[in-house]
Tab-separated table of C-alpha atoms in Angstrom:
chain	number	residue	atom	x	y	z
A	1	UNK	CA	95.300	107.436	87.498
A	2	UNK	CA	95.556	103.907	88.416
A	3	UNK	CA	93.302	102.326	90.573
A	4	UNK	CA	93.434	99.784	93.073
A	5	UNK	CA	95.012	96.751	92.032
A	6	UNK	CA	95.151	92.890	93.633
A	7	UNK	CA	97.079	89.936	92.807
A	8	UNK	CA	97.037	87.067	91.689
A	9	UNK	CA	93.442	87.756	90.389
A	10	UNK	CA	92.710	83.869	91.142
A	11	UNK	CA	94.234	81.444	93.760
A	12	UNK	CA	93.758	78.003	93.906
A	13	UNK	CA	94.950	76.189	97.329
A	14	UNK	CA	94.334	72.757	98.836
A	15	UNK	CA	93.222	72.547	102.527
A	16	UNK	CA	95.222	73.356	104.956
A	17	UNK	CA	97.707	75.453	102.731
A	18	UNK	CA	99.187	79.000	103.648
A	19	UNK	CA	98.228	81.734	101.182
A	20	UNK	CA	99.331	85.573	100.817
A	21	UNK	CA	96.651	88.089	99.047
A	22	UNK	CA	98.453	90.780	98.053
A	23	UNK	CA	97.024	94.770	97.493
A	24	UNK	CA	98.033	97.885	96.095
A	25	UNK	CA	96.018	101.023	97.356
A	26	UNK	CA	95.371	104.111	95.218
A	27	UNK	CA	99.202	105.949	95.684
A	28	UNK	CA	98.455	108.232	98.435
A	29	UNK	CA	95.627	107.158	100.245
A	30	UNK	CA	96.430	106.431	104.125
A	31	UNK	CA	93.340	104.058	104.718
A	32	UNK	CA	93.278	100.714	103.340
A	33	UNK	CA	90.139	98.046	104.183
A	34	UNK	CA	90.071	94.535	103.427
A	35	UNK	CA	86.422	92.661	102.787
A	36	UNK	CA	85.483	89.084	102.042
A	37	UNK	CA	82.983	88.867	99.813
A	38	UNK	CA	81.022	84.868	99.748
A	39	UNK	CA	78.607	83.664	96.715
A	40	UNK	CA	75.350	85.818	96.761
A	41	UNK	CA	76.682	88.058	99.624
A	42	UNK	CA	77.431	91.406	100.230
A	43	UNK	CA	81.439	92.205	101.274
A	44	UNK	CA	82.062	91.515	104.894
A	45	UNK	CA	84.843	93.926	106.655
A	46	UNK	CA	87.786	92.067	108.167
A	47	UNK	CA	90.144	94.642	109.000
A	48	UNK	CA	91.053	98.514	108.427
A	49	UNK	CA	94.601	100.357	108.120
A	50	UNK	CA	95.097	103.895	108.861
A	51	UNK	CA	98.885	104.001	107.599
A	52	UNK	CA	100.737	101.409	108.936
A	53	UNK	CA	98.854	100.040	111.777
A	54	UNK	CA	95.254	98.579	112.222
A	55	UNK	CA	93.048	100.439	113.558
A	56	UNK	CA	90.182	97.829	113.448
A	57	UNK	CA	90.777	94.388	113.274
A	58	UNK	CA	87.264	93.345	114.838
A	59	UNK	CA	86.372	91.665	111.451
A	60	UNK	CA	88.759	88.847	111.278
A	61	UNK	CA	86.914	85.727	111.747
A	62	UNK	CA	89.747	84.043	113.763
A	63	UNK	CA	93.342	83.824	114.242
A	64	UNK	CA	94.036	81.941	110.704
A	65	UNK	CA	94.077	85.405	109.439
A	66	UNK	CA	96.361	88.172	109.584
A	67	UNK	CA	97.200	91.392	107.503
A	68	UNK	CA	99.874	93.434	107.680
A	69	UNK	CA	101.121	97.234	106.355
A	70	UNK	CA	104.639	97.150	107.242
A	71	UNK	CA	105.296	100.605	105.121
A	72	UNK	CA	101.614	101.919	104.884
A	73	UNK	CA	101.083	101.500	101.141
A	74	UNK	CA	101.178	98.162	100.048
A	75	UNK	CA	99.292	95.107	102.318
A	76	UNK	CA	99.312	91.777	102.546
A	77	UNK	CA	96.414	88.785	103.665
A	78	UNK	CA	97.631	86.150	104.991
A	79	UNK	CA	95.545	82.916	105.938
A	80	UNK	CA	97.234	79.950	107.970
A	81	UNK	CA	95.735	76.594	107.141
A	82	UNK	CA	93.530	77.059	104.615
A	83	UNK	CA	89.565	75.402	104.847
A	84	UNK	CA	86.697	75.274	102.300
A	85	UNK	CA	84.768	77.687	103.917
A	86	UNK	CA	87.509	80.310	103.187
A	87	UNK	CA	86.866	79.876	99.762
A	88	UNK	CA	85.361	83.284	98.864
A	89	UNK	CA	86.042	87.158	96.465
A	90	UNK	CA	88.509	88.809	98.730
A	91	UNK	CA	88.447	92.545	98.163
A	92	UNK	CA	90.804	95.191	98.965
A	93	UNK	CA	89.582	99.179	99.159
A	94	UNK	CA	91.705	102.968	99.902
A	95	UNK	CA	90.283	105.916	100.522
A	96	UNK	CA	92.339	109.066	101.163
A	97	UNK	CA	91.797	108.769	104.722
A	98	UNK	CA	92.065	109.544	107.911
A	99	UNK	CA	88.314	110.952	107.519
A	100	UNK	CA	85.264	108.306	108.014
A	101	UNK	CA	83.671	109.764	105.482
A	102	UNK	CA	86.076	109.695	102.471
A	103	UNK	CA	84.893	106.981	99.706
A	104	UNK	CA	86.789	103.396	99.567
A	105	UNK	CA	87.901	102.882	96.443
A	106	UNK	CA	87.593	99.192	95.557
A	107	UNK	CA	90.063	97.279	93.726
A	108	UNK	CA	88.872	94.012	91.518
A	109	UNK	CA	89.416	91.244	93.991
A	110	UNK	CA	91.004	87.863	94.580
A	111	UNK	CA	88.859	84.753	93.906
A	112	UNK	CA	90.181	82.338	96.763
A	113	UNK	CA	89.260	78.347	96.223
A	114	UNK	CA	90.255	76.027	99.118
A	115	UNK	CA	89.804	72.078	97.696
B	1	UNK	CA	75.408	96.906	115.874
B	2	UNK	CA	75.325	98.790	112.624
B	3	UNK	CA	73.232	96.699	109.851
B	4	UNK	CA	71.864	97.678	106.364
B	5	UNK	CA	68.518	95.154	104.593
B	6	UNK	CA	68.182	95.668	101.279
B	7	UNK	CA	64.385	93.383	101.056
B	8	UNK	CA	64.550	92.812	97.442
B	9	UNK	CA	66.869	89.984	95.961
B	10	UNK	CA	65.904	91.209	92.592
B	11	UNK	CA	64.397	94.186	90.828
B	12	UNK	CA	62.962	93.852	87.367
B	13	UNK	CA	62.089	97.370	84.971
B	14	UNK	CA	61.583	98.185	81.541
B	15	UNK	CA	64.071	100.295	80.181
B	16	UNK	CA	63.062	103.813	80.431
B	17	UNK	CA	60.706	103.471	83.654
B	18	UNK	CA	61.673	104.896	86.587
B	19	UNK	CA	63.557	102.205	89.059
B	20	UNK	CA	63.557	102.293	92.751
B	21	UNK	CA	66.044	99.950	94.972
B	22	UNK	CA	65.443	99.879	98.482
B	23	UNK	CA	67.365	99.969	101.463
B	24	UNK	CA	67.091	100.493	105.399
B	25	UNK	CA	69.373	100.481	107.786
B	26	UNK	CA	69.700	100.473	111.786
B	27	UNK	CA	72.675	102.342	113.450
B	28	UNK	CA	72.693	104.175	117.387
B	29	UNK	CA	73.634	107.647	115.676
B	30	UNK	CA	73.159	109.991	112.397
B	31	UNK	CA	74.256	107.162	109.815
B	32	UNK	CA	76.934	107.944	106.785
B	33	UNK	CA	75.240	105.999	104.022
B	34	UNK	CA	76.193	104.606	100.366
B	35	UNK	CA	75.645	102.864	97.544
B	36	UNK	CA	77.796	100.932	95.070
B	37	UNK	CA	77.290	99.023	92.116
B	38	UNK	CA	78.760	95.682	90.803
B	39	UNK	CA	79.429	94.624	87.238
B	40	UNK	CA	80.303	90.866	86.479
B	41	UNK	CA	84.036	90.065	87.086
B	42	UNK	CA	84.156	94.261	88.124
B	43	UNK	CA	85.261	95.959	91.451
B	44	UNK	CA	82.618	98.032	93.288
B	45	UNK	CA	81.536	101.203	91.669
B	46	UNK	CA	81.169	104.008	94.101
B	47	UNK	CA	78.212	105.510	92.989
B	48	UNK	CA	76.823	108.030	95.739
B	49	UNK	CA	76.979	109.024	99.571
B	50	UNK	CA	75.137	110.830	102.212
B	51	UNK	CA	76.745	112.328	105.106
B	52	UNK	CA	74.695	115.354	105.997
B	53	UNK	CA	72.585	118.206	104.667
B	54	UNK	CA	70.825	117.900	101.905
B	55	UNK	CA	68.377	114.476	102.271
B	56	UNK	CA	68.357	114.148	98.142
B	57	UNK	CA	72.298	112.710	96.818
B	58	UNK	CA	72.956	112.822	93.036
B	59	UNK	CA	75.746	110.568	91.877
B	60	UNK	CA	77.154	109.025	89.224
B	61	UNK	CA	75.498	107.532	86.084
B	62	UNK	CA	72.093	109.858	86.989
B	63	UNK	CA	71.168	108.313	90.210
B	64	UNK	CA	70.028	109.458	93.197
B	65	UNK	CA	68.820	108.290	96.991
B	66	UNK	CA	66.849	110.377	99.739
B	67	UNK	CA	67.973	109.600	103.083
B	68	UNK	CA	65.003	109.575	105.636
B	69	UNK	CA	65.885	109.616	109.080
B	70	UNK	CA	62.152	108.704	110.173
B	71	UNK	CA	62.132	105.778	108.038
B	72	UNK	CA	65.714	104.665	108.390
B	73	UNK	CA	65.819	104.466	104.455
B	74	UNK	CA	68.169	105.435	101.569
B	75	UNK	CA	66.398	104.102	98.716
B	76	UNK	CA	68.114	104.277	95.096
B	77	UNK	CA	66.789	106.181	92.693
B	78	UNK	CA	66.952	107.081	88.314
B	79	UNK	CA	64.150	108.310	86.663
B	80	UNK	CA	64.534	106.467	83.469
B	81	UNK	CA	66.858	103.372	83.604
B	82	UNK	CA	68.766	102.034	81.020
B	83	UNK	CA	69.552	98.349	80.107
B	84	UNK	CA	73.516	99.210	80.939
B	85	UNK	CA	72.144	99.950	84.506
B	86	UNK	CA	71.557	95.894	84.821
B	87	UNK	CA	74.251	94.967	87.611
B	88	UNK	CA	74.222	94.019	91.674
B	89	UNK	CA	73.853	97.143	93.854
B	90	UNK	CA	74.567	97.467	97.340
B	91	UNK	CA	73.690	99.921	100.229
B	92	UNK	CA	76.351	99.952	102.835
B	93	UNK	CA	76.487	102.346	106.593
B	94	UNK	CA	79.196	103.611	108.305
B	95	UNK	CA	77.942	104.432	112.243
B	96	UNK	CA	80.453	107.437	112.741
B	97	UNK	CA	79.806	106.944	116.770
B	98	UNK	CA	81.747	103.800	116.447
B	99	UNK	CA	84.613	105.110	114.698
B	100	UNK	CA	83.047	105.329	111.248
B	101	UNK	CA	85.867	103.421	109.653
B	102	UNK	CA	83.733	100.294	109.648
B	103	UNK	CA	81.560	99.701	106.788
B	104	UNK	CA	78.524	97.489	106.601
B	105	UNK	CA	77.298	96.249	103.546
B	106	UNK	CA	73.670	94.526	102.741
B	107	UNK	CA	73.526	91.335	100.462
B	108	UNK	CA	72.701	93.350	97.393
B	109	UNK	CA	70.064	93.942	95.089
B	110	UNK	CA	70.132	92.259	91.255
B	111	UNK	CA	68.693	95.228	89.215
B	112	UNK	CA	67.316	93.833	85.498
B	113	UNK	CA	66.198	96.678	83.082
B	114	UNK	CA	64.589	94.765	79.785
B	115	UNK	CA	64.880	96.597	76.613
């Protein structure tokens, strides 16, 4: 069956810009986690959905970033004013949920670049 | 806080040899552990789990890890490793006394198998 997908694949945004990272769980699955993953680093969790609302946000790194799940399948990143140091893999994971110990299923990832 | 080290930046093995990636990790509770793999311009591979019982986990692709309480470890394991097993591997931890949703990852190991 299909897997996680993410689009666009690449995004390319000057400073200061608004962008939207979009992901599509695996159909079904009621969790939905979204990592950041820098150069040489291991993914860092920003946020996880249990259906439509999230459940832990504690990840975010400040209030340029937001997510949302308005219908519990699909979700959106969103990052307000864009800097260089957002530049970074961001990676989007389901898992059938609501058990902790269900595997995340990781989709391929959005390369961000801030100039 | 949860955290997972993985000490080794890089692992080098001839192909066939038995390969060993390490991994510790510090949480307040009984841990849920994992491992995943990377493949250039790939999504994380799930490729095993513990979450109790048996300390040996066989997963995917013939590897295995031993979780050791005493040692806080969950080193990755294959008896005889192949030069398709060349990729980044990470050990992540889940602290289910914190939720369990969250998931930790270390920086990653770079696993070379020469032919």
């Amino acid at each position: 069956g299909a897997g996680v997908s993410q689009t666009p694949s690449n995004k390319v945004t000057e400073k200061g810009k608004y962008v939207e990272l979009r992901c599509d769980p695996i159909s079904g699955h009621t969790a939905l986690y979204w990592y950041r993953q820098s150069l040489g680093q291991g993914p860092e969790f920003l946020i996880y959905f249990q259906g439509t609302g999230a459940a832990d946000d504690s990840g975010l790194p400040n209030d340029r970033f937001f997510a949302v799940r308005p219908e519990g399948s699909v979700s959106t990143l969103k990052i307000q004013r864009t800097e260089r140091g957002d530049s970074a893999v961001y990676l989007c994971a389901s898992s059938r949920g609501p058990t902790s110990t269900d595997t995340q299923y990781f989709g391929p990832g959005t390369r961000l670049t801030v100039l | 806080a949860q955290s997972v080290a993985q000490p080794e930046d890089q692992v080098n093995v001839a192909e066939g040899n038995p390969l060993t990636v390490k991994c510790t990790y510090s949480v307040s509770g009984n841990p849920y552990l994992f491992w995943y793999v990377q493949y250039p311009n790939r999504g994380l591979q799930f490729l095993l789990k513990y979450i109790t019982g048996d300390n040996l986990v066989k997963g995917s692709y013939g590897f295995e890890a031993e979780f050791n309480k005493s040692q806080t470890s969950f080193h990755l394991k294959k008896p005889s490793a192949l030069v398709s097993d060349s990729a980044l591997y990470f050990c992540a931890v889940r602290d289910p006394n914190t939720g369990g949703f969250k998931t930790i990852f270390g920086a990653g190991t770079r696993l070379f198998v020469k032919a």
